[in-house]
Structures are given as C-alpha cells and as structure tokens.
Short mmCIF file of the C-alpha atoms (twelve columns), coordinates in Angstrom:
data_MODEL
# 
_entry.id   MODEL 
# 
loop_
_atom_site.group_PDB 
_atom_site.id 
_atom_site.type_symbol 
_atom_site.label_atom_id 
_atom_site.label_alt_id 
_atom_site.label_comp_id 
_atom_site.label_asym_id 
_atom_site.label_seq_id 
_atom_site.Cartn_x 
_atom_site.Cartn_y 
_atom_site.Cartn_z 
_atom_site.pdbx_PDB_model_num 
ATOM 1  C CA . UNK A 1  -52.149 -24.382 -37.986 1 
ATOM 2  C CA . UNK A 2  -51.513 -25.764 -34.402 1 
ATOM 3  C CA . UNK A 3  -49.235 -24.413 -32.416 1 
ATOM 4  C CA . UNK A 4  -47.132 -28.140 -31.853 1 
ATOM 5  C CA . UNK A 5  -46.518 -27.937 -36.157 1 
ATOM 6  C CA . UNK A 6  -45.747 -24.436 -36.186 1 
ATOM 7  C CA . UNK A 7  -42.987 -25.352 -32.757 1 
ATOM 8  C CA . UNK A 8  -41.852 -28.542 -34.843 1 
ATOM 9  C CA . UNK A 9  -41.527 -26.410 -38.027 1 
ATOM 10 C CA . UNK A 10 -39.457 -23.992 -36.132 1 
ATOM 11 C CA . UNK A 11 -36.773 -26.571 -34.779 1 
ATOM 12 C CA . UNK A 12 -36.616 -28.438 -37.731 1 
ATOM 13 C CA . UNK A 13 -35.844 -25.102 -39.746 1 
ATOM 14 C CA . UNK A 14 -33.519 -23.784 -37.004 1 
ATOM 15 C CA . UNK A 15 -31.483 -27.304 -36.895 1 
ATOM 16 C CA . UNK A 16 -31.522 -26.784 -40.877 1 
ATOM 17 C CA . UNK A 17 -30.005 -23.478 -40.921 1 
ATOM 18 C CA . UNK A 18 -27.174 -23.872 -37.694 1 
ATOM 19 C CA . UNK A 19 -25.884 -27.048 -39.675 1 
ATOM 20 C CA . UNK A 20 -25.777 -24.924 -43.389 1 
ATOM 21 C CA . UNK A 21 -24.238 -22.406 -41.693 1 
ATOM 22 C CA . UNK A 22 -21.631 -24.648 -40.106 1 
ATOM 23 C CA . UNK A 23 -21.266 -26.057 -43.503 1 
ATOM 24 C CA . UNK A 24 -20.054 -22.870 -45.027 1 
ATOM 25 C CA . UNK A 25 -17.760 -21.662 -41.906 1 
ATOM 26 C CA . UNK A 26 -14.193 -21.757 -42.771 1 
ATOM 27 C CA . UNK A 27 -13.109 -24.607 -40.721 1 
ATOM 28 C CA . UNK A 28 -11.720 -27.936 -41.701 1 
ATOM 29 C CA . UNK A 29 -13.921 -31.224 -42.290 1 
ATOM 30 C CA . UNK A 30 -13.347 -32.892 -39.463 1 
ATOM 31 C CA . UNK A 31 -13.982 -30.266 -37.260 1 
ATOM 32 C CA . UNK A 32 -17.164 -29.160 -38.778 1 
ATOM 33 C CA . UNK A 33 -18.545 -32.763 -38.877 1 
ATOM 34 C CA . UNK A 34 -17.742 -32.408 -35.153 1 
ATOM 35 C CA . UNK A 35 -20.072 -29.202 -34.552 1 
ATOM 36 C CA . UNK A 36 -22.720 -30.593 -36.829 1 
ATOM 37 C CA . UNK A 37 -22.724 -34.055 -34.903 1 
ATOM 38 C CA . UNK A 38 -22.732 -31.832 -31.622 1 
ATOM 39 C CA . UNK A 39 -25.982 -29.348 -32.713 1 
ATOM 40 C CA . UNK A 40 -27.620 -32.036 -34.063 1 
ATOM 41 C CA . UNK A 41 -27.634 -34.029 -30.766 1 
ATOM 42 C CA . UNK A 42 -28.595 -30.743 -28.583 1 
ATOM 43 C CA . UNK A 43 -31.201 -29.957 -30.865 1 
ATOM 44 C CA . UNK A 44 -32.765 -33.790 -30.677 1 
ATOM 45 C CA . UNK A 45 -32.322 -33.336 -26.541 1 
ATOM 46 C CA . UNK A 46 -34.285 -29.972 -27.277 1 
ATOM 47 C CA . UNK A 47 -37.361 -31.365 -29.503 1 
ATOM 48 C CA . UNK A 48 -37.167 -34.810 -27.528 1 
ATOM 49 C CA . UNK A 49 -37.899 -33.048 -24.236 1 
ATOM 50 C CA . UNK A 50 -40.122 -30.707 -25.998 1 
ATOM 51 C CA . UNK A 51 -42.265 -33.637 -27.370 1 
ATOM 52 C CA . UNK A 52 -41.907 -35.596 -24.053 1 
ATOM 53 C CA . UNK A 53 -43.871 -32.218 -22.756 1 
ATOM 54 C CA . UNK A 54 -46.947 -32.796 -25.365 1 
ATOM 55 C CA . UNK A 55 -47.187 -36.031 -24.700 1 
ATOM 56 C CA . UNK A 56 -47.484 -35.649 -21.033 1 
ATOM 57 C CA . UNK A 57 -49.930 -33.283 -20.885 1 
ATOM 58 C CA . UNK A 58 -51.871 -35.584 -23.392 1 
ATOM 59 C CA . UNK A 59 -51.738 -38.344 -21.105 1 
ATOM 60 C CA . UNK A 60 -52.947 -36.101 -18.441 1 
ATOM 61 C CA . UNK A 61 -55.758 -35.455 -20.626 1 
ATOM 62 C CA . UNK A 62 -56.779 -38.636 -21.656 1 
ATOM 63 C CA . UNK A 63 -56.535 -39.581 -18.177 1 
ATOM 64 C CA . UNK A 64 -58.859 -37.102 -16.984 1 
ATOM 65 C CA . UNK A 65 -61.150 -37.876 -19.985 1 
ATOM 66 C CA . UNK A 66 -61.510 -41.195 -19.470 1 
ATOM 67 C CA . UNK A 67 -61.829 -40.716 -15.806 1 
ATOM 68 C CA . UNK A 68 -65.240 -38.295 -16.429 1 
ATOM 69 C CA . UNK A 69 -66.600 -41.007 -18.829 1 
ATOM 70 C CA . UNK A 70 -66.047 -43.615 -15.979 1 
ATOM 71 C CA . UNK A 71 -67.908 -41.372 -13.680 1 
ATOM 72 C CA . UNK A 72 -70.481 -40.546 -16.219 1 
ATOM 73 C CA . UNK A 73 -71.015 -44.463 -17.005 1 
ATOM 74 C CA . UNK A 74 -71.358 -45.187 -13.171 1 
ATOM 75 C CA . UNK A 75 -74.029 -42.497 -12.938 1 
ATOM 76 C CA . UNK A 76 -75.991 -43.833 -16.121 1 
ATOM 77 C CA . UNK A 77 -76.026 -47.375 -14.974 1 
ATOM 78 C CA . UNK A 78 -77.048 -45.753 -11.289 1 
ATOM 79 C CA . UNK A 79 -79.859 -43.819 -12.685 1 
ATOM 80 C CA . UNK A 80 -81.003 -46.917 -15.298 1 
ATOM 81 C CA . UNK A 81 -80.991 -49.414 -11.639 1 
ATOM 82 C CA . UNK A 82 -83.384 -46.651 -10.242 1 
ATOM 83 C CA . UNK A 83 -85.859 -47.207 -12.828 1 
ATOM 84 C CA . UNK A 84 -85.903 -50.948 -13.166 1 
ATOM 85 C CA . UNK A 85 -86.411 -51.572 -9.717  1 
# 
C-alpha cells in the first residue's frame, strides 16, 4: 500500500468520524450543519494542499525525467553522427 492511499485513507476516515461525531453532539440543527459545513471545508483546505504537495513533487520529477532523456537522446544522436561520418 503506498503511503499517498494510506494519507488519503486517513483524512477521508478522520473527516468521516469529526462529522458523525458532530452529528450525535447535543446541539441544535442549525448549528451542527454549521460545524459540519465548517470541518468539512478545513479538511478539503487540508487534503487540497496536501495533494497540491504530491503533485508538485511529481512535476518535479517528471521534469527531471524528461530532462535526463533529453540529455540521453542528445548524446545518442552525438555518438550515432560520430560513426556515420
């Protein structure tokens, strides 16, 4: 199991369990649909900013990646002009 499932997993059951709970505290309606619509948008800033994270350092990486296959390519087509000439 990678560890970005197992993280996801973990939100997804935290943000489950804070909004049950809220469910079953003692306060009135409107007031808990007010606590549940406020958790639920900190918890979206949290795994949004999380997942912005991933994806940055994947972009990083497939930058890099890309950028050894371009030098790779250059040398290959450098070393093929050497032996046609």
């Amino acid at each position: 199991m990678s560890s970005t499932k197992f993280i996801l997993g973990a939100l997804v059951g935290a943000v489950v369990g804070v909004q049950i709970g809220i469910l079953v505290a003692p306060d009135k309606g409107e007031v808990t649909r007010k606590k549940i619509s406020k958790k639920s948008s900190e918890y979206m800033d949290e795994l949004t900013s999380t997942l912005n994270g991933y994806f940055d350092g994947l972009t990083k990486k497939v930058s890099a990646a890309t950028e050894e296959v371009d030098k790779l390519a250059k040398k290959a087509k450098a070393e093929a002009d050497k032996l046609t000439k």
